[in-house]
Every structure is written in C-alpha cells, then in structure tokens.
Short mmCIF file of C-alpha atoms and ligand atoms in Angstrom, two decimals:
data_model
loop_
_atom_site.label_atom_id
_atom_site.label_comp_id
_atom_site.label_asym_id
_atom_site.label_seq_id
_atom_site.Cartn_x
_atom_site.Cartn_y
_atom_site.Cartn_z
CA UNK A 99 2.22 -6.59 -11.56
CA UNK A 100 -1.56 -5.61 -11.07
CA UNK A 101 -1.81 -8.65 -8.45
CA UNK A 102 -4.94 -7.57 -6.95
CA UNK A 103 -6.50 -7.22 -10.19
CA UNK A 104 -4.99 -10.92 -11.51
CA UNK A 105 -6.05 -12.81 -8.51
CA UNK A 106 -7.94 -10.95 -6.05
CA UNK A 107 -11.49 -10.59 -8.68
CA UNK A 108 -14.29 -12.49 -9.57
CA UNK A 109 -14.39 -14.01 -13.17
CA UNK A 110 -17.22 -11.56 -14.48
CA UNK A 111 -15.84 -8.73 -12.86
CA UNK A 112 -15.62 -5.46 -15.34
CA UNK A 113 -14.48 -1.69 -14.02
CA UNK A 114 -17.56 0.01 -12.97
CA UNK A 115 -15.13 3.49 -14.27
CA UNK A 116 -15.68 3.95 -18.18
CA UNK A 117 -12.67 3.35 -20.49
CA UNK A 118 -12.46 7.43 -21.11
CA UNK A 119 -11.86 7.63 -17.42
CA UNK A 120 -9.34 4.94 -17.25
CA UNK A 121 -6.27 7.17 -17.57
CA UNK A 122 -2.61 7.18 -15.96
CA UNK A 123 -0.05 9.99 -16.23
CA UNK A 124 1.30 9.50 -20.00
CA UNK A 125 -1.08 6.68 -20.45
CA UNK A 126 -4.40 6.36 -21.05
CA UNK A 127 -7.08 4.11 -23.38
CA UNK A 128 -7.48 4.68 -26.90
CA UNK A 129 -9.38 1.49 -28.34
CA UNK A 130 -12.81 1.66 -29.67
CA UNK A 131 -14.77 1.46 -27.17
CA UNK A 132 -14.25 4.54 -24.84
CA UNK A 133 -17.89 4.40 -23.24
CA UNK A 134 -17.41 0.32 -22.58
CA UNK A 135 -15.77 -1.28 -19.13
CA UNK A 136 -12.45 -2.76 -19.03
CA UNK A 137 -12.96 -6.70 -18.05
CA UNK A 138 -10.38 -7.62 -15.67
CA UNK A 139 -8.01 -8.92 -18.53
CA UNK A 140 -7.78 -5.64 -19.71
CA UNK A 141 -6.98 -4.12 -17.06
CA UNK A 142 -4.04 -6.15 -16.46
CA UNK A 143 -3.11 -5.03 -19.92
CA UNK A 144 -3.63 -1.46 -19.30
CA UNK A 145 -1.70 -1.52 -16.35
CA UNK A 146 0.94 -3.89 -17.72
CA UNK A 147 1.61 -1.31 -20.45
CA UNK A 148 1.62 1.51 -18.32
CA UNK A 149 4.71 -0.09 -16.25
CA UNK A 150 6.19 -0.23 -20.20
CA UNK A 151 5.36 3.40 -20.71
CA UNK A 152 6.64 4.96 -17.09
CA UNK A 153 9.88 3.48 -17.60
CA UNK A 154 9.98 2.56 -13.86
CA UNK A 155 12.38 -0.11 -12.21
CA UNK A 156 9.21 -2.39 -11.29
CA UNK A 157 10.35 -5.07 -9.56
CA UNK A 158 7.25 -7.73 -9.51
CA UNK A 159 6.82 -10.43 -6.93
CA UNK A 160 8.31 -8.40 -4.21
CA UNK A 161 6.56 -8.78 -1.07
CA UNK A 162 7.48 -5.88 1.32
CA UNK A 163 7.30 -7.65 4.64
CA UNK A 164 8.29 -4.73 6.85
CA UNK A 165 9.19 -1.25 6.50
CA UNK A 166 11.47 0.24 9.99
CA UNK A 167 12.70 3.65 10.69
CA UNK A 168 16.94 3.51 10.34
CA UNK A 169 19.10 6.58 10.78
CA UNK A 170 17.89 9.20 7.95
CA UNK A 171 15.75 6.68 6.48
CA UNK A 172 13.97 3.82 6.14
CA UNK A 173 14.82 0.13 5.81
CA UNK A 174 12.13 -2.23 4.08
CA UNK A 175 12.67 -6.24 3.89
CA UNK A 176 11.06 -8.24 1.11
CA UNK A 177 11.15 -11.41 0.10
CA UNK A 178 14.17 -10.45 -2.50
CA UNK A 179 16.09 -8.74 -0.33
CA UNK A 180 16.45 -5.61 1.32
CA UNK A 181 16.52 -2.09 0.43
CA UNK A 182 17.45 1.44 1.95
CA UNK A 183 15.57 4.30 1.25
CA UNK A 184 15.11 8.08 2.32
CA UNK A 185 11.06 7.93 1.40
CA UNK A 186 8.61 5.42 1.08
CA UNK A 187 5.53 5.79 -0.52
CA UNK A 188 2.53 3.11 0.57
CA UNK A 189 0.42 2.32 -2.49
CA UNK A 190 -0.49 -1.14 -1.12
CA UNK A 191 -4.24 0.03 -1.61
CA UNK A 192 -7.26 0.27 0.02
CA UNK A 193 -8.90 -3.16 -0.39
CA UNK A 194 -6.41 -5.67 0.33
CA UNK A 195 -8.10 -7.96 3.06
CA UNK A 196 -12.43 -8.47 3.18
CA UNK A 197 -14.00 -6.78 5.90
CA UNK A 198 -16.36 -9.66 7.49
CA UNK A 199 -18.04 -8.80 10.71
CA UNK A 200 -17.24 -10.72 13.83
CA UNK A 201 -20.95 -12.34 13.68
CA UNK A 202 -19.71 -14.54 10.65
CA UNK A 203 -18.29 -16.98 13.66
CA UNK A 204 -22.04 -16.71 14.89
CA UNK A 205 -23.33 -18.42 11.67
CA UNK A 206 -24.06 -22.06 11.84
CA UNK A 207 -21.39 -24.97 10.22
CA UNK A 208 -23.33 -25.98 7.88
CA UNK A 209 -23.41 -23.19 5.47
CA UNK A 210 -20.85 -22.06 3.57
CA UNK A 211 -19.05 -18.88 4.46
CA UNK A 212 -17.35 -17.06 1.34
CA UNK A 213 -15.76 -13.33 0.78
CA UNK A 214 -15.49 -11.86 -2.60
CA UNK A 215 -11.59 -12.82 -2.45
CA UNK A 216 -12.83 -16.30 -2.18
CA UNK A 217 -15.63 -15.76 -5.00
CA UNK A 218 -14.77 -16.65 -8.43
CA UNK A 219 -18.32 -17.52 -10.04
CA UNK A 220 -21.46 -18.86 -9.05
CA UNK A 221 -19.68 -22.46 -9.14
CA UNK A 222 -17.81 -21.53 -6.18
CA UNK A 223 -21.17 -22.20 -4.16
CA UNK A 224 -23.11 -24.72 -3.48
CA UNK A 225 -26.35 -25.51 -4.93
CA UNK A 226 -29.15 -23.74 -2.91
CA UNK A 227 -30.09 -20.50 -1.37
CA UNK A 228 -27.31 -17.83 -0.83
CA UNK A 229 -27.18 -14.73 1.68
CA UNK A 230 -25.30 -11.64 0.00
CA UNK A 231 -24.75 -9.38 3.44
CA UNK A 232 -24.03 -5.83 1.67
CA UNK A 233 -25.34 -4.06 -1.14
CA UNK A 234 -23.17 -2.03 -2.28
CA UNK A 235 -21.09 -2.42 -5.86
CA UNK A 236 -19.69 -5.81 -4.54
CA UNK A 237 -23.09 -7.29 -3.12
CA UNK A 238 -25.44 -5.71 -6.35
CA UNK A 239 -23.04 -7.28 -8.68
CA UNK A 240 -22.85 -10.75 -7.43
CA UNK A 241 -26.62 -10.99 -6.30
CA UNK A 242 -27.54 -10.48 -10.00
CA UNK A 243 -24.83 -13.25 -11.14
CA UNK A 244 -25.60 -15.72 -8.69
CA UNK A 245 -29.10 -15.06 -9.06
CA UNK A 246 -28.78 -15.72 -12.55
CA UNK A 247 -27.44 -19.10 -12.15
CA UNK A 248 -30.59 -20.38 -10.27
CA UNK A 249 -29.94 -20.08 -6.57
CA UNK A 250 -32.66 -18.01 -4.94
CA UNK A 251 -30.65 -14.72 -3.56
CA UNK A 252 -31.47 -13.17 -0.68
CA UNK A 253 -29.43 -9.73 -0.09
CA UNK A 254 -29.18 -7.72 3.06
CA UNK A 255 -29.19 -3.80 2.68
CA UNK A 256 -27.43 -1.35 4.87
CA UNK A 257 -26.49 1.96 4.08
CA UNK A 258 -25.91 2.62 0.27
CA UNK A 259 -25.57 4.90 -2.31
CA UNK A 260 -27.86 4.40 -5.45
CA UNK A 261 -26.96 5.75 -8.90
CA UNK A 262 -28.39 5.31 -12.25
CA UNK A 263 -25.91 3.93 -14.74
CA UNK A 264 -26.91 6.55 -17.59
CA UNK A 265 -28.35 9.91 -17.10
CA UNK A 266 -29.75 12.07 -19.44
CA UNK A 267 -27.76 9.85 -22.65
CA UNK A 268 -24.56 10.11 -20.46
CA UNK A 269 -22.90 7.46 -18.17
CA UNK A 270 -23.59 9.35 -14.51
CA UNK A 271 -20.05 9.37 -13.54
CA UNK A 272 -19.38 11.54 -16.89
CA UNK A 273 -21.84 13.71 -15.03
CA UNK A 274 -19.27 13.57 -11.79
CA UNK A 275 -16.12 14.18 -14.07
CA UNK A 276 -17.89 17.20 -15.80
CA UNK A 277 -19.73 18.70 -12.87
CA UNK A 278 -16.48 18.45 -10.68
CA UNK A 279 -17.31 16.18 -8.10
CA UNK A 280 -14.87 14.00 -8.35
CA UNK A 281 -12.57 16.95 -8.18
CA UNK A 282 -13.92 17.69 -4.64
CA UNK A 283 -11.06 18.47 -1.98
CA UNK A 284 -10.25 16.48 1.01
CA UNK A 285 -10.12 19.81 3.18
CA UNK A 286 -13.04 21.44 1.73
CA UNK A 287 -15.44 18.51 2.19
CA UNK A 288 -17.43 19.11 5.46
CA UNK A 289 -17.25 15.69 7.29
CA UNK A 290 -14.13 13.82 6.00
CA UNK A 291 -14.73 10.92 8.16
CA UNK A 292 -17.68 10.24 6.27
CA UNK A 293 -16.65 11.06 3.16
CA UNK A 294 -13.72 8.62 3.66
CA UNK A 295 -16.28 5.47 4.89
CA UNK A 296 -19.38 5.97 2.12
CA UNK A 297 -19.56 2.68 0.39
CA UNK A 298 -19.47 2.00 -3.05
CA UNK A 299 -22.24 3.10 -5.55
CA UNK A 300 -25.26 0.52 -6.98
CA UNK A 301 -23.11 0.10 -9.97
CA UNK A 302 -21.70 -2.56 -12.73
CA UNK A 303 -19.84 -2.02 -15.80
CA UNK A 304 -21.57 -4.21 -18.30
CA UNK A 305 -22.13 -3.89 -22.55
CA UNK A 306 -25.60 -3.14 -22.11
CA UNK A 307 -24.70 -0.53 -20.08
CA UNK A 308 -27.64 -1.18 -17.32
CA UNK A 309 -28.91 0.03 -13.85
CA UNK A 310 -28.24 -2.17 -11.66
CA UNK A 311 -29.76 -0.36 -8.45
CA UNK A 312 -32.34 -2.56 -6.11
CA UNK A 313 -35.56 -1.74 -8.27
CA UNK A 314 -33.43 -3.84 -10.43
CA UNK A 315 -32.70 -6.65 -8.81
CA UNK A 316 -35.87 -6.56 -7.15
CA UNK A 317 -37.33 -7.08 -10.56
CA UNK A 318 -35.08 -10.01 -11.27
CA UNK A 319 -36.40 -12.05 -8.16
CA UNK A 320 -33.75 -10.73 -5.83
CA UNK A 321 -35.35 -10.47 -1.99
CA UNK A 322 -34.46 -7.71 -0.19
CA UNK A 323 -33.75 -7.45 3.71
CA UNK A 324 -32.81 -5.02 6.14
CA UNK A 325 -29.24 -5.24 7.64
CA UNK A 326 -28.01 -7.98 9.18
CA UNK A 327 -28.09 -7.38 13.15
CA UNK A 328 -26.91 -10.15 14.51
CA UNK A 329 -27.01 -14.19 14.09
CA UNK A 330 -28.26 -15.67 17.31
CA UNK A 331 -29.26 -19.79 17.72
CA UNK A 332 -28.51 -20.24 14.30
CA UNK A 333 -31.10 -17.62 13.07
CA UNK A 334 -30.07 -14.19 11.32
CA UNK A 335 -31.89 -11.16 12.37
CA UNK A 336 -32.22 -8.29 10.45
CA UNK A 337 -33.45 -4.77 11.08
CA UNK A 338 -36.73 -3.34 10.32
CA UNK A 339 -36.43 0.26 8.60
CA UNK A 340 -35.93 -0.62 4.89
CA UNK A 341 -37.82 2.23 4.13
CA UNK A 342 -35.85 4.54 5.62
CA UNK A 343 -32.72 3.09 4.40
CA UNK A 344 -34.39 3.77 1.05
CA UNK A 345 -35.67 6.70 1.35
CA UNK A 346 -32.29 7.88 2.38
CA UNK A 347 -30.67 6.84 -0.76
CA UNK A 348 -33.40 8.22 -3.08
CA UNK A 349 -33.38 11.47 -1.32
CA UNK A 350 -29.47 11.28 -1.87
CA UNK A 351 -29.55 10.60 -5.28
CA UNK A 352 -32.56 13.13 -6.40
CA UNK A 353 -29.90 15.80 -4.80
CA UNK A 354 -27.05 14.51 -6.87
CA UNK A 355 -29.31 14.92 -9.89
CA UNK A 356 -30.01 18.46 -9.34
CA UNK A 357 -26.69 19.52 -8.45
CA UNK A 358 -25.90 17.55 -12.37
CA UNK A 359 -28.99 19.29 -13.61
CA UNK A 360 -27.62 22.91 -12.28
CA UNK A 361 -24.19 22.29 -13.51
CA UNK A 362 -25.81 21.53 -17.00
CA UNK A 363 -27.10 25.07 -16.85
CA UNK A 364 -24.37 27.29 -15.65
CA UNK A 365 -21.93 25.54 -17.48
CA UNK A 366 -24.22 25.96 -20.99
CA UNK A 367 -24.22 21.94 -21.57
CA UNK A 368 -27.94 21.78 -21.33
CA UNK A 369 -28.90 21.47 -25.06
CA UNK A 370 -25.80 18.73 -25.17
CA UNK A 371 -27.88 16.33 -23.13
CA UNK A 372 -31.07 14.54 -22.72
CA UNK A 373 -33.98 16.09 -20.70
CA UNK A 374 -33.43 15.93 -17.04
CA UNK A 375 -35.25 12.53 -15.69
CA UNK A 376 -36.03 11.07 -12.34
CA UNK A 377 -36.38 7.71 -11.18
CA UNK A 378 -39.23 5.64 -9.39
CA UNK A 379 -38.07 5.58 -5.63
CA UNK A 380 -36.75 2.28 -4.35
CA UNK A 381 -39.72 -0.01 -3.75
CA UNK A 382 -40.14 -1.35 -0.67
CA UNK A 383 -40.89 -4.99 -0.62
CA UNK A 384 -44.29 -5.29 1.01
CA UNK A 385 -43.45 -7.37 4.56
CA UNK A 386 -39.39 -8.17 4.38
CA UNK A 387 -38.43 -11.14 6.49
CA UNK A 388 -36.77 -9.56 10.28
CA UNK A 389 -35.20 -13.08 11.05
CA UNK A 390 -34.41 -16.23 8.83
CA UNK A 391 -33.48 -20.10 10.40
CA UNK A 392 -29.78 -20.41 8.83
CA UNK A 393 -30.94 -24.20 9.86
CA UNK A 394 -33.53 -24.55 7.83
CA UNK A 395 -31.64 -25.63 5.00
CA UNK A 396 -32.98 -22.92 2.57
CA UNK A 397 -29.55 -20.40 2.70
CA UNK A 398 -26.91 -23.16 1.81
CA UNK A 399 -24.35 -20.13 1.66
CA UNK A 400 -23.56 -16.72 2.76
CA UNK A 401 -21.45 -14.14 0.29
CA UNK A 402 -19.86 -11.48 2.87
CA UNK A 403 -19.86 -8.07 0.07
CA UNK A 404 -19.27 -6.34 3.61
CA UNK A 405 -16.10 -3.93 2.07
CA UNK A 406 -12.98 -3.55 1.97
CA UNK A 407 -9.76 -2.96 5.03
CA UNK A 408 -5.87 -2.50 4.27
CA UNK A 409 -3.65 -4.68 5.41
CA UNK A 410 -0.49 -2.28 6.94
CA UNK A 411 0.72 -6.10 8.94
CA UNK A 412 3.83 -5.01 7.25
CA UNK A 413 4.42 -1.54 8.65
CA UNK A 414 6.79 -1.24 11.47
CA UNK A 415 6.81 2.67 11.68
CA UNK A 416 3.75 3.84 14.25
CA UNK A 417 1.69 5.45 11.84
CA UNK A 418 -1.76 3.16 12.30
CA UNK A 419 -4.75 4.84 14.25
CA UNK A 420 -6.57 2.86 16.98
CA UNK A 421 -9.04 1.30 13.72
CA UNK A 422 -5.29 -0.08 12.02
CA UNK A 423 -5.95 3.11 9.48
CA UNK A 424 -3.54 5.00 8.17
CA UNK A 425 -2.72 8.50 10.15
CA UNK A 426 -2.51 10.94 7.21
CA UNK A 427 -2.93 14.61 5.88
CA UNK A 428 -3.83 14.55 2.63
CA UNK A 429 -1.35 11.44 2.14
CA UNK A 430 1.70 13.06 4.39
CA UNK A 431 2.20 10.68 6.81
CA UNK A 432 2.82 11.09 10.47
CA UNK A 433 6.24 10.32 9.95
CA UNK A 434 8.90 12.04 8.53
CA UNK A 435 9.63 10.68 4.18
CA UNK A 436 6.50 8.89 4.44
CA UNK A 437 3.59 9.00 1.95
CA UNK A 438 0.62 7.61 1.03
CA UNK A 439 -1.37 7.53 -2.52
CA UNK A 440 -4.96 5.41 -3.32
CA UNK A 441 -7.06 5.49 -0.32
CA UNK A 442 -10.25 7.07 0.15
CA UNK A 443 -11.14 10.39 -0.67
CA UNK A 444 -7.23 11.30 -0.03
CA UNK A 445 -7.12 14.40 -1.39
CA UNK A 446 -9.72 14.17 -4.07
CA UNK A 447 -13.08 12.39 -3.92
CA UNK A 448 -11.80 10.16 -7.04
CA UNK A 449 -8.80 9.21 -5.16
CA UNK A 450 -8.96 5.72 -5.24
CA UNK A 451 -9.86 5.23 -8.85
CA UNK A 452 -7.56 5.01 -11.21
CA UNK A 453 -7.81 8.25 -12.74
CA UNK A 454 -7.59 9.79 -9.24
CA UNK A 455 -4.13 8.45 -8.67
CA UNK A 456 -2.53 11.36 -11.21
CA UNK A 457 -3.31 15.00 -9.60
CA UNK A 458 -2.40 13.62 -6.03
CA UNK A 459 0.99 12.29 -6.98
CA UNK A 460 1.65 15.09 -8.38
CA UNK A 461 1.19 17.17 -5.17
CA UNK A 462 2.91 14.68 -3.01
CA UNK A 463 5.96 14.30 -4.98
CA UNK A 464 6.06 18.40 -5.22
CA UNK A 465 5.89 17.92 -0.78
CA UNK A 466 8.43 14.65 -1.19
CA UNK A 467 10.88 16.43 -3.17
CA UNK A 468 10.51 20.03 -0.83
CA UNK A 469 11.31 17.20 2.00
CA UNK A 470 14.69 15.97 0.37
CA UNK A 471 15.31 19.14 -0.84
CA UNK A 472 15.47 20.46 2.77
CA UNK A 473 17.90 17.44 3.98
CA UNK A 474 20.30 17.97 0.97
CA UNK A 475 19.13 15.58 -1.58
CA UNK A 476 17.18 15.64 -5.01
CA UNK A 477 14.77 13.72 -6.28
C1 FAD B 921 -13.83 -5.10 -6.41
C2 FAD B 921 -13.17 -3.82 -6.78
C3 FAD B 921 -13.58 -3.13 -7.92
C4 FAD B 921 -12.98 -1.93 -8.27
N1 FAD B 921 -13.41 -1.28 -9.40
C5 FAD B 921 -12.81 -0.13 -9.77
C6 FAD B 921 -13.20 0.55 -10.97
O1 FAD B 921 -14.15 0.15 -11.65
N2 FAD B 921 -12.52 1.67 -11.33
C7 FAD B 921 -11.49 2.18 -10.57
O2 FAD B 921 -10.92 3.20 -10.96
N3 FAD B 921 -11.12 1.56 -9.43
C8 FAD B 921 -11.75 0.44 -9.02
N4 FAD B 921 -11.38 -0.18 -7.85
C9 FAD B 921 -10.37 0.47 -7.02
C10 FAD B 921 -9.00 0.00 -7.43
O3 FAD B 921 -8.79 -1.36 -7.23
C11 FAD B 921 -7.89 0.61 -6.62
O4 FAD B 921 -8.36 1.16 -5.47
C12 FAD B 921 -7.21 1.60 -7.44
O5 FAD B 921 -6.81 0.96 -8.58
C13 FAD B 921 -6.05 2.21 -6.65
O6 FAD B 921 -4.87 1.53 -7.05
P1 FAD B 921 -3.70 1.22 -6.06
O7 FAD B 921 -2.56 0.84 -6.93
O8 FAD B 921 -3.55 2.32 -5.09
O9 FAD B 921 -4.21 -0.02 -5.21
P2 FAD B 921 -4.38 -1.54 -5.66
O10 FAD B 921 -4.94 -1.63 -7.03
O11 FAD B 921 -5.09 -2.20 -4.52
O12 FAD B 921 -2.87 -2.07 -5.73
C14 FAD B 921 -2.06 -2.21 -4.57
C15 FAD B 921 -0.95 -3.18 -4.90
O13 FAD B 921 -0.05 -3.24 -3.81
C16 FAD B 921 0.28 -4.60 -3.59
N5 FAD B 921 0.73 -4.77 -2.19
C17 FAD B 921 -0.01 -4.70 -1.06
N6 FAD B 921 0.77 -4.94 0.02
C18 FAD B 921 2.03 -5.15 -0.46
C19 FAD B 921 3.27 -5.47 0.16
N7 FAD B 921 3.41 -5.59 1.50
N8 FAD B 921 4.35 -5.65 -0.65
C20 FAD B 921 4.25 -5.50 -1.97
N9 FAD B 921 3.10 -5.21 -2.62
C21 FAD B 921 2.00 -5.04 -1.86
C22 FAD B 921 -1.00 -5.34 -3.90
O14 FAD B 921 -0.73 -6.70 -4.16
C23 FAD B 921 -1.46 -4.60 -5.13
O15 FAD B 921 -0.87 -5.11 -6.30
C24 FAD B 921 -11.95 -1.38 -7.46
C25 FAD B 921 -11.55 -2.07 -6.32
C26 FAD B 921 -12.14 -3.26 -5.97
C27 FAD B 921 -11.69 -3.97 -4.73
#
C-alpha cells in the first residue's frame, strides 16, 4: 500500500500540495498543521488510514501482470493469482517509470548516470560536480539539496512553469483552489494536449514555506543553462535562448497573478488578503555556458529530473496510442468496462493530485455503473 510513495521518493521529499488540500472521499487531514507539507512518512500514513476508512478489500503486494479481454469481461493475472472481472479501473498512475532521453547513452562512462527513482540523498552521488537536466519540481528540489551538500550544481532549463510559494499571505495553490483553476474541465480547456504535457511547477513543500523558483537557486550558487540539446564527443551542448525561456515563464506567471488578483475582486476576498505583489523577472545569468566537456572531470554526475511516463507493460487490451499513452475520454477507455483515474488533467486540471482523485471517481463510477446497468448487473 502507497508503494510509490514508500520506495519510489527521495529521503527529503515533502508534498508540494498543502495538508488542507490533502483530502480523500471520507478522509481527509485534521492535525495541526493544515498550511504545512506532508513528508513522505506521512503520507504513507494518510493513505494507510484511508484504506482503514474506505473499508475496501485492498489486497497489497499484488502485482497485476496482465489484464486480457475474456467473454463479457476481463481476466487480470497477478502474482497471487487470478481474477475475473466485468470492469477494470487503471489507477497504476502517472509516474511509474523516469522519462530519460535517449542522449543519456550519449554521455561518457565515467560519470554517473542517476534518475530520481535511483536518488535517495545527496550520498547517492559521488563527490564532485553534478548535472540536474530539468527544472521543473523534481530538478528545483534536488538542485537546492545537492547543492547544499557541497557539490557545485549545474541545472539545465527547458520549458517550465514558475510559481511563487506564497502570494499575497496565502500559499498560491490556495489561490488555484479558490479561484477555480484547479476545477478547470478537460473539455473546456482549449489545447488538451498541452494541458496534459505542462510540467510540474518551481515548487517544494518545506516548514519555511519558501520560493524555490530559479532567482532562488540562482542566489544559492546554482548555475543555470539552457536545455540540454544533445551530448556529442563527450561534450553536452545546450541551447542558447534562456531568456526567452524566461521570459516565457514570467509572462506566464504575471497572467496567473492577475487572473488571482481579478478573482479576489469579483469574488469580494480582496480585503481577506495581502496587497497584490509582483516578482523580479527571472534573471538571466550574464553569458551561460552553450557546451560543457563531460571529460573534464568537473560534472562527476548527471541527475535526469526529465519527468515522468506510465508503465501500461502490463496491459494486454489495445488501448495504448502510438506514444504507449493511454487512449481515453475523460478516463472512458477505448474499450468497453474500462476506466482510468490519476493521469493528467483527466477531467480536471487537479487530476493527478490527490485531492483531484474524488470529483472524477465520482463521475466515472456514475458512467461504470450506467455500463453494468445496461448489461444486467449492479454495482
Ligand atoms: C515526485 C512526485 C511528487 C509528487 N507530489 C505530489 C504532491 O505534492 N501532491 C499531490 O497531490 N500529488 C503529488 N504527486 C502525484 C501523486 O504521486 C500521484 O499522481 C497521485 O497521488 C495520484 O495517485 P494514483 O494513486 O493515481 O497514482 P500513484 O500514487 O502513482 O499510485 C499508483 C499505484 O499503482 C501501483 N501499480 C502500478 N502498476 C501496477 C500493477 N501492474 N499492479 C499493481 N499495482 C500497480 C503503483 O505501485 C502505485 O502504488 C507527486 C508525484 C511524484 C512522482
């Protein structure tokens, strides 16, 4: 029971979510410290007790190994036995393999190649210079830990989305919960696609409740580089364009804040909140580095914080798209009793958080039970 969260995190890890927003149907957390971030203990608590409070037959270390299409049904093999079924329901999650580009086999022997599954803390690496590809909540997090611990980090930026932890007194995704963004509608959004593939925000869940955007690392002795383009005779080359890239995300975010700052108004919370604020742009270091000798001896490691891919190995029902994604509407499979819940924006922007799980289970098992219904069966 919560596997990925028991052995599939680094050590410091915390929820990025705030305790308030950690909530489950029937369940949610009521300690004293609603505005603080679960560590990963805690979350296997929370979800431990959860299993306790839905009453459901879990059966723990049950590996589905494959899922087929029999008669009315479905068959599905695990590793303690096998079971028949009318429905399934994939919540295998988003996240359960690293997503490395194919350059990593590019990258010279002598450095050490590591994912976040195979992070723990910085004394998983080797002495020496690291190379964090990805800056997103992964990459942030662990360039300010593993800078920390003395090795000079060097982290490549691609696309990303910058937030502020606190805005205005409030934690900015309280701002998202209030002004209904995370509420947002697969089918209304304009460019699902998209929507689906935005990376994670700047952002770590820590007591001090910081920023943790690249002005912040930046500050800490973090250097910034452009993406990583390819590795070629043992030398990584990055793209120019940082401040673009930056630009980009600063422009993004300054929208964000207005649409927060207009919701405050219309919805009469104005006087409830700090004055609106903006932030200094994202500072462009003054002449990045477009190629680095992986030879040299000065990178003795590279951290790939590159995302996130299911793993559907398991799946013997043709559901996968040409990219190995799941072929969905709104979490109704292309095939007949077969649903999905957790993925990316799959009904709801928050739907892979754990407070997005709720609303879309609910409308899914209203479409699951119309489907049994219409063969004859209850739910
Ligand atoms: C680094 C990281 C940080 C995150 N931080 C936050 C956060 O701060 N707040 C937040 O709300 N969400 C966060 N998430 C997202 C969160 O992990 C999940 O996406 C979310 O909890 C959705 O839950 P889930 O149960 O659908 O998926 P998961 O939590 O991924 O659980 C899926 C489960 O299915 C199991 N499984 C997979 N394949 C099989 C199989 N064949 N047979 C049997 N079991 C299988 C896995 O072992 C796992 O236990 C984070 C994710 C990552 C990777």
């Amino acid at each position: 029971m919560a596997n990925s969260w028991r052995h599939e995190r680094w050590d410091s890890l915390r929820l990025l979510t705030p305790n308030w927003q950690s909530r489950l149907p029937g369940h949610h957390y009521d300690g004293p410290d609603p505005d603080g971030y679960m560590t990963m203990a805690e979350v296997i608590e929370f979800i431990s007790r959860f299993a306790i409070v839905a009453a459901a037959p879990v059966r723990a270390r049950t590996n589905v190994t494959s899922v087929k299409r029999v008669d009315q049904g479905y068959q599905v093999e695990t590793n303690e036995g096998q079971i028949r079924c009318r429905c399934v329901v994939i919540a295998s999650g988003a996240c359960n393999l690293p997503s490395v580009p194919a350059l990593r086999s590019s990258v010279p022997a002598s450095i050490d190649q590591l994912t976040p599954f195979d992070y723990r803390n910085p004394a998983s690496l080797p002495d020496g210079g690291v190379l964090i590809v990805g800056a997103s909540a992964t990459g942030v997090q662990l360039a300010a830990e593993i800078h920390r611990s003395g090795r000079p980090v060097t982290l490549s930026v691609g696309e990303h989305v910058r937030l502020p932890r606190i805005y205005r007194g409030r934690d900015v995704l309280w701002w998202m919960d209030h002004a209904g963004l995370w509420d947002q509608r697969y089918d209304q959004l304009e460019d699902i696609t998209r929507a689906r593939r935005l990376p994670s925000p700047q952002l770590v869940g820590t007591p001090d409740r910081a920023t943790l955007d690249l002005n912040a690392l930046s500050a800490l002795g973090v250097e910034l580089v452009g993406r990583l383009s390819a590795v070629r005779d043992g030398r990584a080359l990055f793209s120019g364009g940082l401040r673009h890239l930056f630009s980009l995300a600063d422009l993004k975010l300054e929208r964000l804040l207005d649409t927060f700052d207009e919701w405050a108004v219309t919805a009469g919370s104005d006087h409830r909140v700090d004055a609106p604020e903006r932030f200094e742009p994202t500072r462009v270091p003054a002449s990045p580095p477009t190629q680095m000798d992986l030879r040299s001896g000065r990178i003795r490691s590279i951290v790939w914080a590159t995302g996130f891919r299911p793993d559907y190995h398991w799946l013997d029902v043709p559901v996968l798209d040409e990219k190995g994604q799941l072929r969905h509407d709104g979490g109704v499979v292309a095939a007949p009793g077969i649903y999905a819940l957790g993925l990316p924006v799959l009904r709801r922007r928050k739907s892979t958080f754990i407070h997005g799980v709720e609303d879309d289970a609910r409308e899914l098992v209203g479409h699951l039970g119309s489907y049994l219904a219409q063969r004859g069966h209850r739910l």
